[in-house]
PDB file of C-alpha atoms in Angstrom:
ATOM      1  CA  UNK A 225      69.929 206.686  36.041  1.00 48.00           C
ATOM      2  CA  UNK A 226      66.919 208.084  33.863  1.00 58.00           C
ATOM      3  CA  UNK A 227      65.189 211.496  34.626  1.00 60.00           C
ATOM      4  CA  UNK A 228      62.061 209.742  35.856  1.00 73.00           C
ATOM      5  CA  UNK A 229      63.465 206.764  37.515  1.00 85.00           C
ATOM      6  CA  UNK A 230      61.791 205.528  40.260  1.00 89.00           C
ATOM      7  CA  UNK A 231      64.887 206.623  42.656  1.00 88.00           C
ATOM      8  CA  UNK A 232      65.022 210.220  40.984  1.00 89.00           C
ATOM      9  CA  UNK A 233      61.294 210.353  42.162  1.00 91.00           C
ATOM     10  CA  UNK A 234      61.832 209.417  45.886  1.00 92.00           C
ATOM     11  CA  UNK A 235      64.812 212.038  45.919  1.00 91.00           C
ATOM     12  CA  UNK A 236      62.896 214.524  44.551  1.00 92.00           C
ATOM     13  CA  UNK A 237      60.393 213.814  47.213  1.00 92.00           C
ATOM     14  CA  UNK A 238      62.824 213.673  49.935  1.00 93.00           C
ATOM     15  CA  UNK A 239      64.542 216.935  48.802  1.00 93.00           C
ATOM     16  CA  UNK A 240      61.742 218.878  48.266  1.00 94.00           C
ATOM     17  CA  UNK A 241      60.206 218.014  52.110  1.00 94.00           C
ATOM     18  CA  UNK A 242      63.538 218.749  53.556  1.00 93.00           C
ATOM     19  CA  UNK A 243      63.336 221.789  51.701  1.00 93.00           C
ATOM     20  CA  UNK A 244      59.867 222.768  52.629  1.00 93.00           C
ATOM     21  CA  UNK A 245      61.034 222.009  56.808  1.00 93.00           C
ATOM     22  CA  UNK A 246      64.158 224.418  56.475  1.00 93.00           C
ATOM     23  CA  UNK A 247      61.822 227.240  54.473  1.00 91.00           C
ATOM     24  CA  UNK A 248      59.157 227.174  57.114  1.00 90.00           C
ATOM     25  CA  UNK A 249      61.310 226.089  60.298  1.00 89.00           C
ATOM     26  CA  UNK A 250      64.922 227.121  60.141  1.00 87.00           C
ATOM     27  CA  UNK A 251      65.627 230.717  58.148  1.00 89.00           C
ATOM     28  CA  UNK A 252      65.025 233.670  60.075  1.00 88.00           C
ATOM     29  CA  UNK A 253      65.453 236.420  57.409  1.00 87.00           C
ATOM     30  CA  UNK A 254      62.686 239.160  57.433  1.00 90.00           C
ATOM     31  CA  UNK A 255      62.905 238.917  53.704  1.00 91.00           C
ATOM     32  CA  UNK A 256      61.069 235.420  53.009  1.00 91.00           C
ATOM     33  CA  UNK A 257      56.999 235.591  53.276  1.00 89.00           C
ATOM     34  CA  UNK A 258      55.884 232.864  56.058  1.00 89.00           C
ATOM     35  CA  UNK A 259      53.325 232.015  53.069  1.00 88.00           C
ATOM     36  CA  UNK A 260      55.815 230.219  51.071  1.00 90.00           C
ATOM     37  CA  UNK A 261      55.552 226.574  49.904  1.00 90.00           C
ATOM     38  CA  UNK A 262      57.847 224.774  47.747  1.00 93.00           C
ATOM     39  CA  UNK A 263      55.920 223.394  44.788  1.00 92.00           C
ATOM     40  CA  UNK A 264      58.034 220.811  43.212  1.00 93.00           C
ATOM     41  CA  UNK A 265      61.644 219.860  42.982  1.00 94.00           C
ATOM     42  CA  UNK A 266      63.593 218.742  40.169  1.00 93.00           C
ATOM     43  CA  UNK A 267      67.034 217.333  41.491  1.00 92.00           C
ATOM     44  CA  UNK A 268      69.574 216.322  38.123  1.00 91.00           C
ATOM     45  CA  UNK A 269      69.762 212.547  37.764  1.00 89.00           C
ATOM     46  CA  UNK A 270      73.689 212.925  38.483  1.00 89.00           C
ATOM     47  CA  UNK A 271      72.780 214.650  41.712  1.00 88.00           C
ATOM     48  CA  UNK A 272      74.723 218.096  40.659  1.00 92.00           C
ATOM     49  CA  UNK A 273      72.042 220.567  40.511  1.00 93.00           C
ATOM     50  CA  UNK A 274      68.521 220.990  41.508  1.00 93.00           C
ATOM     51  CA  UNK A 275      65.496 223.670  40.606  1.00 95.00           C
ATOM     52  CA  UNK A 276      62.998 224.008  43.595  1.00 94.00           C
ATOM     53  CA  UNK A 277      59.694 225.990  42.681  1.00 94.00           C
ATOM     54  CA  UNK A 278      58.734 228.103  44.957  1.00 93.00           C
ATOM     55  CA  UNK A 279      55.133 229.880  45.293  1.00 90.00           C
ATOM     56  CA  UNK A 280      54.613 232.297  47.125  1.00 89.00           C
ATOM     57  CA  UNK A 281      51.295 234.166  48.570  1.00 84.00           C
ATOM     58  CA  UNK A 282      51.885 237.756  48.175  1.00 82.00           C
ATOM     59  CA  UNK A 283      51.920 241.169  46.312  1.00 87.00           C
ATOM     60  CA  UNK A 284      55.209 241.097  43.539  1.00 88.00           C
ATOM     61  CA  UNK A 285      57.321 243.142  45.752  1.00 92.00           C
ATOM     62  CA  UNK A 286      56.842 240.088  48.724  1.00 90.00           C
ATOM     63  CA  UNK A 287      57.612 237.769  45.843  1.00 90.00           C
ATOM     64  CA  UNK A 288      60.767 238.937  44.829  1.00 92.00           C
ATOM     65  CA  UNK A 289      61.866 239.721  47.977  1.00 93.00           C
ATOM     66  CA  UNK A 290      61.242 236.141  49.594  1.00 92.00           C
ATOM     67  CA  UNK A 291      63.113 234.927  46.099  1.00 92.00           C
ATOM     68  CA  UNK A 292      66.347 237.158  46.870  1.00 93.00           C
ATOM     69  CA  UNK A 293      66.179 236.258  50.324  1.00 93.00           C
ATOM     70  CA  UNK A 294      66.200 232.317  49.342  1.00 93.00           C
ATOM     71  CA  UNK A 295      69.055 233.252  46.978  1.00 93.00           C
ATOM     72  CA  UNK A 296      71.306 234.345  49.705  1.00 93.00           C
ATOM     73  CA  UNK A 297      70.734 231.896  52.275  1.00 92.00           C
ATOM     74  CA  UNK A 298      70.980 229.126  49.923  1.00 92.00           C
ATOM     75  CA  UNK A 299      74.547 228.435  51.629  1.00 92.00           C
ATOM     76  CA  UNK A 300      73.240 227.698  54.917  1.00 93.00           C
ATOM     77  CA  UNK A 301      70.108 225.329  53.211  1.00 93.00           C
ATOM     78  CA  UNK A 302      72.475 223.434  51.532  1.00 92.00           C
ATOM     79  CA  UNK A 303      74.359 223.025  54.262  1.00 93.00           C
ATOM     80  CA  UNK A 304      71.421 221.951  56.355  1.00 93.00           C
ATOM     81  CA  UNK A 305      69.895 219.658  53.429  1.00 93.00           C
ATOM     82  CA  UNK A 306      73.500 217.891  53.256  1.00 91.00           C
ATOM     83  CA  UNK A 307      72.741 217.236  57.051  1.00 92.00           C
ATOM     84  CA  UNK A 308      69.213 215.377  56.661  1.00 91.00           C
ATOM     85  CA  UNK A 309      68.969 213.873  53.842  1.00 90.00           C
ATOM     86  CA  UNK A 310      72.090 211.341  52.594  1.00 88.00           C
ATOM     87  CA  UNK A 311      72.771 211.547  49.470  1.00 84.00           C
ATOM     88  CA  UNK A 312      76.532 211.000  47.396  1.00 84.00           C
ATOM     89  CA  UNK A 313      75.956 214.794  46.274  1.00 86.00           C
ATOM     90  CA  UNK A 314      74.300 217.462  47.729  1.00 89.00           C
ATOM     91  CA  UNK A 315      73.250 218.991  45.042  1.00 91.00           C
ATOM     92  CA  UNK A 316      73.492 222.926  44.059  1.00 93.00           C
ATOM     93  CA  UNK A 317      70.072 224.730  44.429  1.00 94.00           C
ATOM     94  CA  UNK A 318      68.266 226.942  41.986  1.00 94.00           C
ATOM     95  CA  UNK A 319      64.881 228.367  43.680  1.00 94.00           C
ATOM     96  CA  UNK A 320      62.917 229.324  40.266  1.00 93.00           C
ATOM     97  CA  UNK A 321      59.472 231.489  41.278  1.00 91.00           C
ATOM     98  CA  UNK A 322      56.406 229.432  40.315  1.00 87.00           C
ATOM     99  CA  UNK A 323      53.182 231.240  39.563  1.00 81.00           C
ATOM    100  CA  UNK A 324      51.158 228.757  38.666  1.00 79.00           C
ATOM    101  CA  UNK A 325      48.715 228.800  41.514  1.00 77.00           C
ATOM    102  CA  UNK A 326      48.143 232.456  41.158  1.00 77.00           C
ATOM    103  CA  UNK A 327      47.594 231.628  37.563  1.00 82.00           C
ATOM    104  CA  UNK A 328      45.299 229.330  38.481  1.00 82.00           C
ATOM    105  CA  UNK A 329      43.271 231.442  41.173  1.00 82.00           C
ATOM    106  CA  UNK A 330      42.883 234.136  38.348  1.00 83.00           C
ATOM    107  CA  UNK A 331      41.498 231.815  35.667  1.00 88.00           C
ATOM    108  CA  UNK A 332      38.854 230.581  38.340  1.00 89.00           C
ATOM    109  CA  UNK A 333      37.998 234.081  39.311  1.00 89.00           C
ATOM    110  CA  UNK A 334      37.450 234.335  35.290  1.00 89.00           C
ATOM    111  CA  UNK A 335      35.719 231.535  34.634  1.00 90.00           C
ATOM    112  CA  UNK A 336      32.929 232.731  37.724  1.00 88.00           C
ATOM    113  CA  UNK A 337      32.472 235.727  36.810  1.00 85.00           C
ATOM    114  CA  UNK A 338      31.623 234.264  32.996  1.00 86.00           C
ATOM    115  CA  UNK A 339      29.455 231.641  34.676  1.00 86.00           C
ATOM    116  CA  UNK A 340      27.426 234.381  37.246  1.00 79.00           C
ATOM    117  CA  UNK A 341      23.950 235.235  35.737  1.00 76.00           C
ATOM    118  CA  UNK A 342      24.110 238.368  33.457  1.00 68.00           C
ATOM    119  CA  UNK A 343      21.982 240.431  36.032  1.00 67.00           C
ATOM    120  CA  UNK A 344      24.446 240.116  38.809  1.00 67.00           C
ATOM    121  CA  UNK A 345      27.376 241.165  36.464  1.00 59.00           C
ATOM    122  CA  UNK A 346      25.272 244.243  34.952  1.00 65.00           C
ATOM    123  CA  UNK A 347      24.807 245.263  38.764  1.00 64.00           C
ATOM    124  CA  UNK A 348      28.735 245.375  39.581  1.00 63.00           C
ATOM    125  CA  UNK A 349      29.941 247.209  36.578  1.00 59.00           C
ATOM    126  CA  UNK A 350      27.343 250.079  37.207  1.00 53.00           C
TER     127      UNK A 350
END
C-alpha cells in the first residue's frame, strides 16, 4: 500500500475523527486544555505507528502540559480507538505539538499592522 493511497487517506480520516471524539469526549485529566483539536493524522501505510498533530489554544505552559497529559493516557486512547474504528492494527500513537495555527495568527497580526495607515501605527508606539 503507498503512503498516499486512497485507503491510507480514509484511515487517516477515520483515525484522526476518532481521535478528535476521545480528546474532547472521553479523557478526564485536568492536564489537557478543552481547546485542543487534532490537526492531522499520519497513520504508517503498514498500520504500526501513527503521528497525530495536535494544536492547542493556550499559553506554552497549557501546551506542554495538555502534550504530557496525551502522552500518558495514550494507553487508554488506544485502547478506545482499537474499539471504534476496525482496523488489522491498531496502530501505536505519537501526539507531535503542531504550531502552525499560532504561526499563522502571528503572521496575520504582522501583515495588519504593516498594512494599517502610518498615522494609526505612529499613534500606538507613542
Amino acid at each position: 500500500m503507498r503512503k498516499n493511497s486512497i485507503k491510507n487517506t480514509r484511515i487517516n480520516g477515520e483515525v484522526m475523527r476518532e481521535l478528535s471524539n476521545i480528546i474532547r469526549g472521553e479523557i478526564k485529566d485536568p492536564r489537557i486544555n478543552p481547546l485542543t483539536s487534532v490537526v492531522s493524522v499520519e497513520v504508517a501505510p503498514d498500520l504500526k505507528s501513527c503521528k497525530a498533530y495536535i494544536s492547542v489554544l493556550g499559553d506554552e505552559k497549557s501546551q506542554q502540559d495538555t502534550i504530557a497529559g496525551l502522552k500518558s493516557a495514550e494507553g487508554y486512547i488506544r485502547r478506545m480507538l482499537a474499539k471504534n474504528v476496525n482496523l488489522r492494527n491498531t496502530p501505536e500513537i505519537r501526539f507531535i505539538l503542531d504550531q502552525s495555527i499560532e504561526y499563522g495568527v502571528n503572521m496575520s497580526k504582522m501583515i495588519d499592522e504593516v498594512n494599517r495607515p502610518r498615522s494609526e501605527r505612529e499613534e500606538i508606539t507613542d
